[in-house]
PDB file of C-alpha atoms and ligand atoms in Angstrom:
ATOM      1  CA  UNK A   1      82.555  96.809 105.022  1.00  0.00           C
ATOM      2  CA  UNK A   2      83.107 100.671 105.157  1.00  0.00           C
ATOM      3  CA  UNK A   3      80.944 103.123 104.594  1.00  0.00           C
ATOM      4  CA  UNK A   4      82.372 106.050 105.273  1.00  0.00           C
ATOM      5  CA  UNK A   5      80.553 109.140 107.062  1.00  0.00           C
ATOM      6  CA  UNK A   6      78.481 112.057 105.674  1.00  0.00           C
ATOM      7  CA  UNK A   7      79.375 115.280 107.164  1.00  0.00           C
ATOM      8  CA  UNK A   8      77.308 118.007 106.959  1.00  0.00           C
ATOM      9  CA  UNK A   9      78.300 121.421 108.319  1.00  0.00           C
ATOM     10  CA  UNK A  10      75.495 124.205 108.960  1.00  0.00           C
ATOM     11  CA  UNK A  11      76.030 127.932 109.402  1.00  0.00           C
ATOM     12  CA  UNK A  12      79.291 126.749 110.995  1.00  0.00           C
ATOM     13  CA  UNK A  13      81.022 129.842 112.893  1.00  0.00           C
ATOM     14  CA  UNK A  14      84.108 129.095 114.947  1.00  0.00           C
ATOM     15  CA  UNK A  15      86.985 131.890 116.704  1.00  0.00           C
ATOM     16  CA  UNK A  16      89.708 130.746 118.479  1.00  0.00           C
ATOM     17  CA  UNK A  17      88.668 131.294 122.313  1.00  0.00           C
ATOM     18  CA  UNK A  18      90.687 134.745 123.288  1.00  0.00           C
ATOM     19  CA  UNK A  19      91.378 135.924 119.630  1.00  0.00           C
ATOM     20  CA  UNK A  20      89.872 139.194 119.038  1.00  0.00           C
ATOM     21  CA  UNK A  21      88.834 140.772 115.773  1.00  0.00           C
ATOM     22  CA  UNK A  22      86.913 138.425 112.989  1.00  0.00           C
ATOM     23  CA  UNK A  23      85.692 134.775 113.448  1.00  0.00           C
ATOM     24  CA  UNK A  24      88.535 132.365 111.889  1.00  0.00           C
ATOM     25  CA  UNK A  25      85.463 130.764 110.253  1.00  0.00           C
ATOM     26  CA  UNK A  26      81.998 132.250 109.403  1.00  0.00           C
ATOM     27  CA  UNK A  27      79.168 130.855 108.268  1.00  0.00           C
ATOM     28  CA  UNK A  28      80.289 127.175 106.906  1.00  0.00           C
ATOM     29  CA  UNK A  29      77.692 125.352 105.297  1.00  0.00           C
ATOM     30  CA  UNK A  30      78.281 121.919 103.275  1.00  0.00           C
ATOM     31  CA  UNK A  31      77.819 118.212 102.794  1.00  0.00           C
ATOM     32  CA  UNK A  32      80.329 115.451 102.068  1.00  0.00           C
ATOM     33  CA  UNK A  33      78.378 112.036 101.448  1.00  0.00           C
ATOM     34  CA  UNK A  34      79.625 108.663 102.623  1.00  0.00           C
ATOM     35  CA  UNK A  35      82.496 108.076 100.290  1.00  0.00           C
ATOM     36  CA  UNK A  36      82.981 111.224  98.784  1.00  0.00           C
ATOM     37  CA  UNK A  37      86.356 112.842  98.197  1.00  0.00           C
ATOM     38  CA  UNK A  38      86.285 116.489  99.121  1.00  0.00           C
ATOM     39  CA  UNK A  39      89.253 119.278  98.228  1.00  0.00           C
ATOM     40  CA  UNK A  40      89.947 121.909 100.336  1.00  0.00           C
ATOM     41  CA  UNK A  41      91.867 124.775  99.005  1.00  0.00           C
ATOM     42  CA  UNK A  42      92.690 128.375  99.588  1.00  0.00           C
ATOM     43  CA  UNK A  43      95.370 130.784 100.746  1.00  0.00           C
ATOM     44  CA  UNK A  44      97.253 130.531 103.675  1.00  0.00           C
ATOM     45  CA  UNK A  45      95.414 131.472 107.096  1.00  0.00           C
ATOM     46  CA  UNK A  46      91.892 130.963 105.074  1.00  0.00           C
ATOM     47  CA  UNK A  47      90.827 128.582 108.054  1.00  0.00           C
ATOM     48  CA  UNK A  48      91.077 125.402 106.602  1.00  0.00           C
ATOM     49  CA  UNK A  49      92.977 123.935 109.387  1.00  0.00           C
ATOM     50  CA  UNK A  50      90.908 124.859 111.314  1.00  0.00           C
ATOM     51  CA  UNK A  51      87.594 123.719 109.654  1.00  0.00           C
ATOM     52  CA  UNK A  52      88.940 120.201 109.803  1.00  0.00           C
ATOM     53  CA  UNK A  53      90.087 120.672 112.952  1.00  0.00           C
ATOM     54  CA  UNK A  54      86.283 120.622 114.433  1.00  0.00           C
ATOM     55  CA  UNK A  55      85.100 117.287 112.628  1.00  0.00           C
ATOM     56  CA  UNK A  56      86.942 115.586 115.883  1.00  0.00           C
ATOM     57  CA  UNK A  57      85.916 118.111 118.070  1.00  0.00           C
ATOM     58  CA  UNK A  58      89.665 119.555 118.814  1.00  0.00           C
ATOM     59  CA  UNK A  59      87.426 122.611 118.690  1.00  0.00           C
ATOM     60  CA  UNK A  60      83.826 122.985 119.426  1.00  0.00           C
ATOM     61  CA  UNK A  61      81.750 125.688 117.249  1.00  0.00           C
ATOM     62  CA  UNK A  62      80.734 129.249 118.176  1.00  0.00           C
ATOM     63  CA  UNK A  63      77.651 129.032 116.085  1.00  0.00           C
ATOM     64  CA  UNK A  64      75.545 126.255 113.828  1.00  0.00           C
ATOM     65  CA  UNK A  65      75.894 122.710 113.774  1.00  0.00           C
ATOM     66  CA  UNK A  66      78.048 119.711 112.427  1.00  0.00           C
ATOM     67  CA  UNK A  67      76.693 116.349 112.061  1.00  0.00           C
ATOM     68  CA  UNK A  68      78.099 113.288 111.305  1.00  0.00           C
ATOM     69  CA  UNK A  69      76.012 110.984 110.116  1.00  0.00           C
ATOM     70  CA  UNK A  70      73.056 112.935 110.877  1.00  0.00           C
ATOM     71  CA  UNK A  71      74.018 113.378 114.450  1.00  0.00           C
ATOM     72  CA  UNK A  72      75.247 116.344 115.841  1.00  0.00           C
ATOM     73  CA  UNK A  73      78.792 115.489 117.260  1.00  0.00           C
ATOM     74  CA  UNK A  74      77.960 117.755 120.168  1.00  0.00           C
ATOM     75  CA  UNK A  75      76.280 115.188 121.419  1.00  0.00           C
ATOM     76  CA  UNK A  76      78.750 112.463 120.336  1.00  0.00           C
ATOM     77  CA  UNK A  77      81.173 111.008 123.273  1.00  0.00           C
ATOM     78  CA  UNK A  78      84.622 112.851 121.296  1.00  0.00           C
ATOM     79  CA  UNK A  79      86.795 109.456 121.963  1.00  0.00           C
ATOM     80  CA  UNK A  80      84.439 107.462 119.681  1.00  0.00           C
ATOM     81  CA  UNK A  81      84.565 109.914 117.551  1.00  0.00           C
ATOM     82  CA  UNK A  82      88.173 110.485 117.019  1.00  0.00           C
ATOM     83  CA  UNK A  83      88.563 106.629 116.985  1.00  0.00           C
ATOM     84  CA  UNK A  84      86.208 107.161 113.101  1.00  0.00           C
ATOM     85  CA  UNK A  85      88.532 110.004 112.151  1.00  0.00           C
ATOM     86  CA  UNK A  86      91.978 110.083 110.800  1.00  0.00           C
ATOM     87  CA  UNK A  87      93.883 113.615 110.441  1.00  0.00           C
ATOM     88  CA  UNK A  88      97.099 112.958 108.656  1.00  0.00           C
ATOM     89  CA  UNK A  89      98.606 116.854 110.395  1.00  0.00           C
ATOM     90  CA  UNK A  90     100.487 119.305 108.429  1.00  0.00           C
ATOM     91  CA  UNK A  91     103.965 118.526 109.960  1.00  0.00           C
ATOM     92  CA  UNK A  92     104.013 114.635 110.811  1.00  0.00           C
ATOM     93  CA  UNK A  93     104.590 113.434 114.251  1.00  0.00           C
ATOM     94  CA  UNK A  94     106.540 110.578 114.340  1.00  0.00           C
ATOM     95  CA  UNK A  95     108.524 109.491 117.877  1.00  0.00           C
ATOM     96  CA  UNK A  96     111.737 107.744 118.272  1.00  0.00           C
ATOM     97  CA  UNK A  97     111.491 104.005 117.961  1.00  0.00           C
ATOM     98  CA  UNK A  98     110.992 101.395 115.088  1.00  0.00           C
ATOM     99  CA  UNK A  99     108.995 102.089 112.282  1.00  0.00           C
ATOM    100  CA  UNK A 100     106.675  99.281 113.059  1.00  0.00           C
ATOM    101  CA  UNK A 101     105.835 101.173 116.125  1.00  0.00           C
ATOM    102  CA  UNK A 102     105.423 104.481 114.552  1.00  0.00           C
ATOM    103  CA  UNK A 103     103.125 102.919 112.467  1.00  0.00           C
ATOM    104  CA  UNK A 104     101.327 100.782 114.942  1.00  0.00           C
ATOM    105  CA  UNK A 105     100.135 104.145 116.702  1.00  0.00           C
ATOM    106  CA  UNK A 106      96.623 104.495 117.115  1.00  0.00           C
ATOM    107  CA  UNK A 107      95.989 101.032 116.535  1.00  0.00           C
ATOM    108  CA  UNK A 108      98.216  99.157 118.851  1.00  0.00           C
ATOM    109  CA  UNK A 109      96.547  95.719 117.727  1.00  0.00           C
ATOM    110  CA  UNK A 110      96.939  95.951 114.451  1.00  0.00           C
ATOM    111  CA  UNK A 111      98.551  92.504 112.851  1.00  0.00           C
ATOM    112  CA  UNK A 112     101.486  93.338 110.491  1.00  0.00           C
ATOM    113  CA  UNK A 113     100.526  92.313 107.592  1.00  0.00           C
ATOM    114  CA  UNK A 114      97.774  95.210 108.079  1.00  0.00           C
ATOM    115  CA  UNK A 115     100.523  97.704 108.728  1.00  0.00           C
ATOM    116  CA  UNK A 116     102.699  96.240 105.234  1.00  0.00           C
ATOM    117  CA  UNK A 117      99.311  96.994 103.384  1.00  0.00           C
ATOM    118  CA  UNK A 118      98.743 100.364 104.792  1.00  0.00           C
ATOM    119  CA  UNK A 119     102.548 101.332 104.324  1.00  0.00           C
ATOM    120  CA  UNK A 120     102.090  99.924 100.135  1.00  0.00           C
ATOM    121  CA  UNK A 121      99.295 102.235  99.857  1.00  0.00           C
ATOM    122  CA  UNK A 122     101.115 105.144 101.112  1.00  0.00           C
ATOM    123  CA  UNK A 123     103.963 104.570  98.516  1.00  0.00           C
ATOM    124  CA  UNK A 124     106.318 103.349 101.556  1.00  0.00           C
ATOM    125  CA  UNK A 125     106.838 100.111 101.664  1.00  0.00           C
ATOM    126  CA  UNK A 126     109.782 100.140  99.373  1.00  0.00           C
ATOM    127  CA  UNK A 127     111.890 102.906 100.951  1.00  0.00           C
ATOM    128  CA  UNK A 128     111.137 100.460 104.388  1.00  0.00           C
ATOM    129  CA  UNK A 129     112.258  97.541 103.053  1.00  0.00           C
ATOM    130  CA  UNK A 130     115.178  99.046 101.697  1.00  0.00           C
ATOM    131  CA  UNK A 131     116.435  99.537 104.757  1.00  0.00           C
ATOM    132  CA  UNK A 132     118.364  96.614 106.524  1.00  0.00           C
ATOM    133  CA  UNK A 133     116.102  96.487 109.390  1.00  0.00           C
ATOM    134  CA  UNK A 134     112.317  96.862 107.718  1.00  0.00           C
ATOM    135  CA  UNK A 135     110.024  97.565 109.580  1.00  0.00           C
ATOM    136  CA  UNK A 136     112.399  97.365 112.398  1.00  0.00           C
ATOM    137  CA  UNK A 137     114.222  99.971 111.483  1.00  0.00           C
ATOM    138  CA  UNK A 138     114.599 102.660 114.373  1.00  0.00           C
ATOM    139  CA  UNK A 139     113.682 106.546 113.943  1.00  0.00           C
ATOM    140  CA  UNK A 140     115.158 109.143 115.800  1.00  0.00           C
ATOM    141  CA  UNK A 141     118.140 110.332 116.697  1.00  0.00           C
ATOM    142  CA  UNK A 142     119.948 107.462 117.380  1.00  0.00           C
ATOM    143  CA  UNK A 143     118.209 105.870 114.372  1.00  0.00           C
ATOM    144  CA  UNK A 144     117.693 106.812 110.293  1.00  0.00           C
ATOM    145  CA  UNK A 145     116.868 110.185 109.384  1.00  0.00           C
ATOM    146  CA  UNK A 146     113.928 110.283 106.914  1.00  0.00           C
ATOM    147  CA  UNK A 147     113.115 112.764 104.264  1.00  0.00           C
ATOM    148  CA  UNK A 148     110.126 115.473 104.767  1.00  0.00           C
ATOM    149  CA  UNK A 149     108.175 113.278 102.235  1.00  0.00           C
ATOM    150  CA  UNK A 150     109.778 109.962 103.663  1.00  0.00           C
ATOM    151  CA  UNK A 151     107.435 111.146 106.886  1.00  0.00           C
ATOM    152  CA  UNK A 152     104.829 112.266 105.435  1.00  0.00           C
ATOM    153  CA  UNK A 153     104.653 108.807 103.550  1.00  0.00           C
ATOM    154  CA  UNK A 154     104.755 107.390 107.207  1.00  0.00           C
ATOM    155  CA  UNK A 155     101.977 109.643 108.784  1.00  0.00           C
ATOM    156  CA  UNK A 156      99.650 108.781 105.995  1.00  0.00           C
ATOM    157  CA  UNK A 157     100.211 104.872 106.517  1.00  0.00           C
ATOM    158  CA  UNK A 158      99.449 105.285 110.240  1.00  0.00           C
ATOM    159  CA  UNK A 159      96.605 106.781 109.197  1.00  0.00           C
ATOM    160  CA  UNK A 160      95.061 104.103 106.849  1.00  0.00           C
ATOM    161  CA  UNK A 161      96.528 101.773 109.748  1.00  0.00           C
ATOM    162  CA  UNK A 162      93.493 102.473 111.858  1.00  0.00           C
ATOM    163  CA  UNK A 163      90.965 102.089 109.014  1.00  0.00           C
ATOM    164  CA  UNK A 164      89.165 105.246 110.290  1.00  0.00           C
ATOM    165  CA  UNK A 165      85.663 106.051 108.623  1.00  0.00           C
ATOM    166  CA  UNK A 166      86.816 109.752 107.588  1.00  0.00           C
ATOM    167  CA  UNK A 167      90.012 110.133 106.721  1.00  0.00           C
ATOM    168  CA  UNK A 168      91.918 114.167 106.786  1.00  0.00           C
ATOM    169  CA  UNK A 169      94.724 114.982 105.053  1.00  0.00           C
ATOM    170  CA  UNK A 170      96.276 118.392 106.012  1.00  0.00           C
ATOM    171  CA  UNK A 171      98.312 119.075 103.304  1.00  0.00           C
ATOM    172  CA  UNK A 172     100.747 116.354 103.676  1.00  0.00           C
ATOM    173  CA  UNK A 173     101.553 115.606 100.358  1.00  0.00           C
ATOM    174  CA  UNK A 174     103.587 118.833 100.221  1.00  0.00           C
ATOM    175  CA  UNK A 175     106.800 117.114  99.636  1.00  0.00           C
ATOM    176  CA  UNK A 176     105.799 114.575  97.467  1.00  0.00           C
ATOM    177  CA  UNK A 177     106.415 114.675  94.177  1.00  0.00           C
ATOM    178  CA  UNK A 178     103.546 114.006  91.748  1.00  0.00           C
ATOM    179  CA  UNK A 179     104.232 110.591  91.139  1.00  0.00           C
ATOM    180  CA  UNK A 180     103.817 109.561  94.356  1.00  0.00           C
ATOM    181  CA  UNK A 181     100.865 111.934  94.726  1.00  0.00           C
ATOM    182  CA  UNK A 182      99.198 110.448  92.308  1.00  0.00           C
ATOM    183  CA  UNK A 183     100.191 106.639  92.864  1.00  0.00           C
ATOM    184  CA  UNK A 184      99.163 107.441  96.609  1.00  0.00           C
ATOM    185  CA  UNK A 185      95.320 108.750  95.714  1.00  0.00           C
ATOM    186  CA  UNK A 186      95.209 105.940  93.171  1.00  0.00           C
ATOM    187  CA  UNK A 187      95.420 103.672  95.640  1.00  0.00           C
ATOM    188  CA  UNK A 188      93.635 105.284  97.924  1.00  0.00           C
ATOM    189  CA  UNK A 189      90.586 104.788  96.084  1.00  0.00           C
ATOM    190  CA  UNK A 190      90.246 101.242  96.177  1.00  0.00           C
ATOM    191  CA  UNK A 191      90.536 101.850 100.299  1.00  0.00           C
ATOM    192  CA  UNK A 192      88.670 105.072 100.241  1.00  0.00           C
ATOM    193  CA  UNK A 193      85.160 103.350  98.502  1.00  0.00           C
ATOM    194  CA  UNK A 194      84.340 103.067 102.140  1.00  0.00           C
ATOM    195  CA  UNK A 195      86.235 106.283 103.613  1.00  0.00           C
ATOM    196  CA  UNK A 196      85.394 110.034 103.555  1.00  0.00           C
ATOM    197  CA  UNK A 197      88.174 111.964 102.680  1.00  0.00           C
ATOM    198  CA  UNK A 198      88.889 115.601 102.957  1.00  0.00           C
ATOM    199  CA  UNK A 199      91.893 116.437 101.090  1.00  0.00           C
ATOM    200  CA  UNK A 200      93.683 119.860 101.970  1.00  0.00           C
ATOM    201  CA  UNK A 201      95.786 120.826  99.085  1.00  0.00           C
ATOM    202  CA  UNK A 202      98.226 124.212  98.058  1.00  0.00           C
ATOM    203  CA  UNK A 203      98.096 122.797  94.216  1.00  0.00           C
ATOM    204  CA  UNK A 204      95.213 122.696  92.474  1.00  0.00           C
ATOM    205  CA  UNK A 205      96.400 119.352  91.163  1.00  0.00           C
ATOM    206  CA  UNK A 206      96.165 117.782  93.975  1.00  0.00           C
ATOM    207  CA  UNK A 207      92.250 117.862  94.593  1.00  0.00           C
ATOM    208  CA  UNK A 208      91.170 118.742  90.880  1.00  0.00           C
ATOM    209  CA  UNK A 209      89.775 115.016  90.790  1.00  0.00           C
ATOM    210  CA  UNK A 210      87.876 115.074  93.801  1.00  0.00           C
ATOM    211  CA  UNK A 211      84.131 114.529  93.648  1.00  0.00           C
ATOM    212  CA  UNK A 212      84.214 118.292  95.090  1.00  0.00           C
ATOM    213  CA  UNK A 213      86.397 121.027  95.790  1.00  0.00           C
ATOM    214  CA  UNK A 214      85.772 123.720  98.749  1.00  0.00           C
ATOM    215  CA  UNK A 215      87.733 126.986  97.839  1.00  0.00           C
ATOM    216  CA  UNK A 216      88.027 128.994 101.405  1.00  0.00           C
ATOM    217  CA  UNK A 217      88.824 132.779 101.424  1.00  0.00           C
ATOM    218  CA  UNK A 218      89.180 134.834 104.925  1.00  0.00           C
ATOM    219  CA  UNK A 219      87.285 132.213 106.540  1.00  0.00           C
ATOM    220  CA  UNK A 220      84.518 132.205 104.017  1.00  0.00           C
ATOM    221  CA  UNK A 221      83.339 129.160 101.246  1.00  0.00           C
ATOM    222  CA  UNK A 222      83.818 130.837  98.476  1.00  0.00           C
ATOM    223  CA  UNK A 223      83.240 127.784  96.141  1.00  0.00           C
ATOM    224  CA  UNK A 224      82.203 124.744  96.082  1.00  0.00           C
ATOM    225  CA  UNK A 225      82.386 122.556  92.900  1.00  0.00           C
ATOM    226  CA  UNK A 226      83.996 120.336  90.238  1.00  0.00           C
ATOM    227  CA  UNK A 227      87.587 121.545  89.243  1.00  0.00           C
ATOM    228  CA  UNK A 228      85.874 122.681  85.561  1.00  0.00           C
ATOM    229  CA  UNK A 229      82.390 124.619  87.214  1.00  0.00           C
ATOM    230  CA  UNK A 230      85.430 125.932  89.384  1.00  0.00           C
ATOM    231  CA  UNK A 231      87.533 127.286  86.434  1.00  0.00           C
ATOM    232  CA  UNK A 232      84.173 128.688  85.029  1.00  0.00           C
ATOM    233  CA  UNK A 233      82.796 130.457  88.300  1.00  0.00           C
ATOM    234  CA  UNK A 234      85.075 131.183  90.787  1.00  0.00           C
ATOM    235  CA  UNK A 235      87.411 133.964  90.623  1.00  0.00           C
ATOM    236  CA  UNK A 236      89.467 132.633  93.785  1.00  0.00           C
ATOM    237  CA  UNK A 237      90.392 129.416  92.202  1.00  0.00           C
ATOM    238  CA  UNK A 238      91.130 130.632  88.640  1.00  0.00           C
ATOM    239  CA  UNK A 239      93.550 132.702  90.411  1.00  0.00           C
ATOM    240  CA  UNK A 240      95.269 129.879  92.471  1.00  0.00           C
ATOM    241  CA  UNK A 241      95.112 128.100  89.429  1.00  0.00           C
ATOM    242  CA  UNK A 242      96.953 130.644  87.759  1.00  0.00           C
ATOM    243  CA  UNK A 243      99.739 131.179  90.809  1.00  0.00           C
TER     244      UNK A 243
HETATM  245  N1  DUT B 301      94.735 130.576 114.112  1.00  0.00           N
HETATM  246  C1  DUT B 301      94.705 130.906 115.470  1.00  0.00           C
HETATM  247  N2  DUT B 301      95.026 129.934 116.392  1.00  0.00           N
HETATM  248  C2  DUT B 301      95.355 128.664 116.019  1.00  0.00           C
HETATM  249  C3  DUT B 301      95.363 128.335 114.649  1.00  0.00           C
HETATM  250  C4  DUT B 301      95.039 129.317 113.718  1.00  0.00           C
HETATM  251  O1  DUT B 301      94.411 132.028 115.827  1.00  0.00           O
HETATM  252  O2  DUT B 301      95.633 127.822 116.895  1.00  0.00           O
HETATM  253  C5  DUT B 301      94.379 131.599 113.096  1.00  0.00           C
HETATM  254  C6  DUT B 301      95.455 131.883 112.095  1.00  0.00           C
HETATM  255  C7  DUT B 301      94.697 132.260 110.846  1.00  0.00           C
HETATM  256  C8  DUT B 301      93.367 131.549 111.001  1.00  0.00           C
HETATM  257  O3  DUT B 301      93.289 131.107 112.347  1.00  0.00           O
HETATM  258  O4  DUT B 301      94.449 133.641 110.837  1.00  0.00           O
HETATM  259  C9  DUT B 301      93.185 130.381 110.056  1.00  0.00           C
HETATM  260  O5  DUT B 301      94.270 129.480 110.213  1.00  0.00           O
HETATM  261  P1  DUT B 301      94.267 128.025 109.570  1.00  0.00           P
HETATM  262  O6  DUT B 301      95.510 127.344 110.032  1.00  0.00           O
HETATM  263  O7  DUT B 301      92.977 127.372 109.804  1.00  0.00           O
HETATM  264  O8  DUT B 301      94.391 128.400 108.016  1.00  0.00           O
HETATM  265  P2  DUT B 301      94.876 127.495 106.818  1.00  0.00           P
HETATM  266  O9  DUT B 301      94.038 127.867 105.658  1.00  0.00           O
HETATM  267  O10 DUT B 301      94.895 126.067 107.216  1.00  0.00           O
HETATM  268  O11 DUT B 301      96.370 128.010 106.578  1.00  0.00           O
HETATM  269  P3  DUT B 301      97.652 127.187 106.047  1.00  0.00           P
HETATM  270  O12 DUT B 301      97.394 126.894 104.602  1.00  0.00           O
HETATM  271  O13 DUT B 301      98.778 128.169 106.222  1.00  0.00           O
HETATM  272  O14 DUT B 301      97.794 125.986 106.894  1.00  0.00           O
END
């Protein structure tokens, strides 16, 4: 069974290598148990791309220390890593050929009954099978053309494909509507009692029933809470909750 991974991040600093001027992050300090859904939310260009973006090392730290479970992933080998962690991107990457295969990605040996249960959880099973191929329907150009949240339905079931131990979601719920949102996370929980999940979010609703919420402003933690000692104690998200 799944644990999931604690992260911790300490004193994190991180700049882009060439970018002058302020660190993109400073000073990043926080823990996410094993199973714990965390938020991330802030204005755009706040860094938290980029803070997710050095759980599987895409980056390595200027300053302080991540660990995942208690070991500092400097010192992990970064393909084992990566194979624990699932980022679902911003703008979804899917390549021409059949769904199947998009889906397959990252797990090439995954049966397909696997790939039918990741695609229910991620709400996309039915648009799928309403198509006369299935699974075998082809993407692309010479194929169907899919929706913005059509493909971000996709990304997220390639995702849950690979059963990672930490699971990322860059704001790709964007184009969902709430529904879907919601039916998505509520599934998600029966998966996610064994999966970390960070959850980057532009709507409050979208993380306000995570087990925490991280409000990042210019590169700072501003916050860190439940949606309600949020609304009490940090300006920052009162006023995205007000936007
Ligand atoms: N930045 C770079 N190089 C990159 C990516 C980002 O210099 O390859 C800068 C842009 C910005 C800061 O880092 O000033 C933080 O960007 P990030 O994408 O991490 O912010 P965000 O909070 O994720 O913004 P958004 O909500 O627009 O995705």
């Amino acid at each position: 069974e799944r644990q999931g991974c604690q992260i911790d991040f300490e004193n994190v600093s991180f700049a882009y290598e060439g970018a002058s001027g302020d660190p993109v992050l400073k000073n990043i300090s926080f823990t996410c148990l094993p199973g714990e859904t965390i938020g991330i939310i802030g204005s755009t260009g706040s860094g938290k791309s980029s803070l997710v973006s050095l759980i599987p090392r895409f980056y390595d730290t200027s300053a302080g220390t991540i660990r995942v479970d208690g070991v500092d992933i400097g010192k992990l080998d970064p393909a084992k890593l990566r194979d624990q962690i699932a980022i679902v991107p911003q703008k979804s990457i899917l390549f021409s050929g059949t769904i199947e295969e998009n889906l397959r990605w990252g797990n090439e040996h995954a049966a397909l009954d696997e790939i039918i249960q990741a695609a229910k959880m991620a709400e996309a099973h039915g648009f799928i099978t309403s198509f006369p191929e299935g699974y075998e329907t082809i993407l692309g150009q010479r194929g169907v053309n899919l929706s913005g949240g059509q493909k971000q339905r996709l990304s997220i079931a390639r995702a849950l494909v690979r059963k990672p131990d930490v699971l990322i979601l860059d704001d790709c719920t964007s184009a969902l509507d709430t529904t879907t949102e919601t039916n998505i996370k509520e599934s998600l929980k029966s998966f996610a009692s064994g999966v970390t999940c960070l959850l980057i979010a532009q709507r409050i609703t979208s993380v306000m029933d995570a087990d925490k919420i991280i409000v990042m402003d210019d590169g700072e933690i501003v916050g860190i809470g439940t949606h309600e000692t949020l609304m009490k104690s940090c300006r920052v998200y009162v006023e995205i909750f007000q936007s």
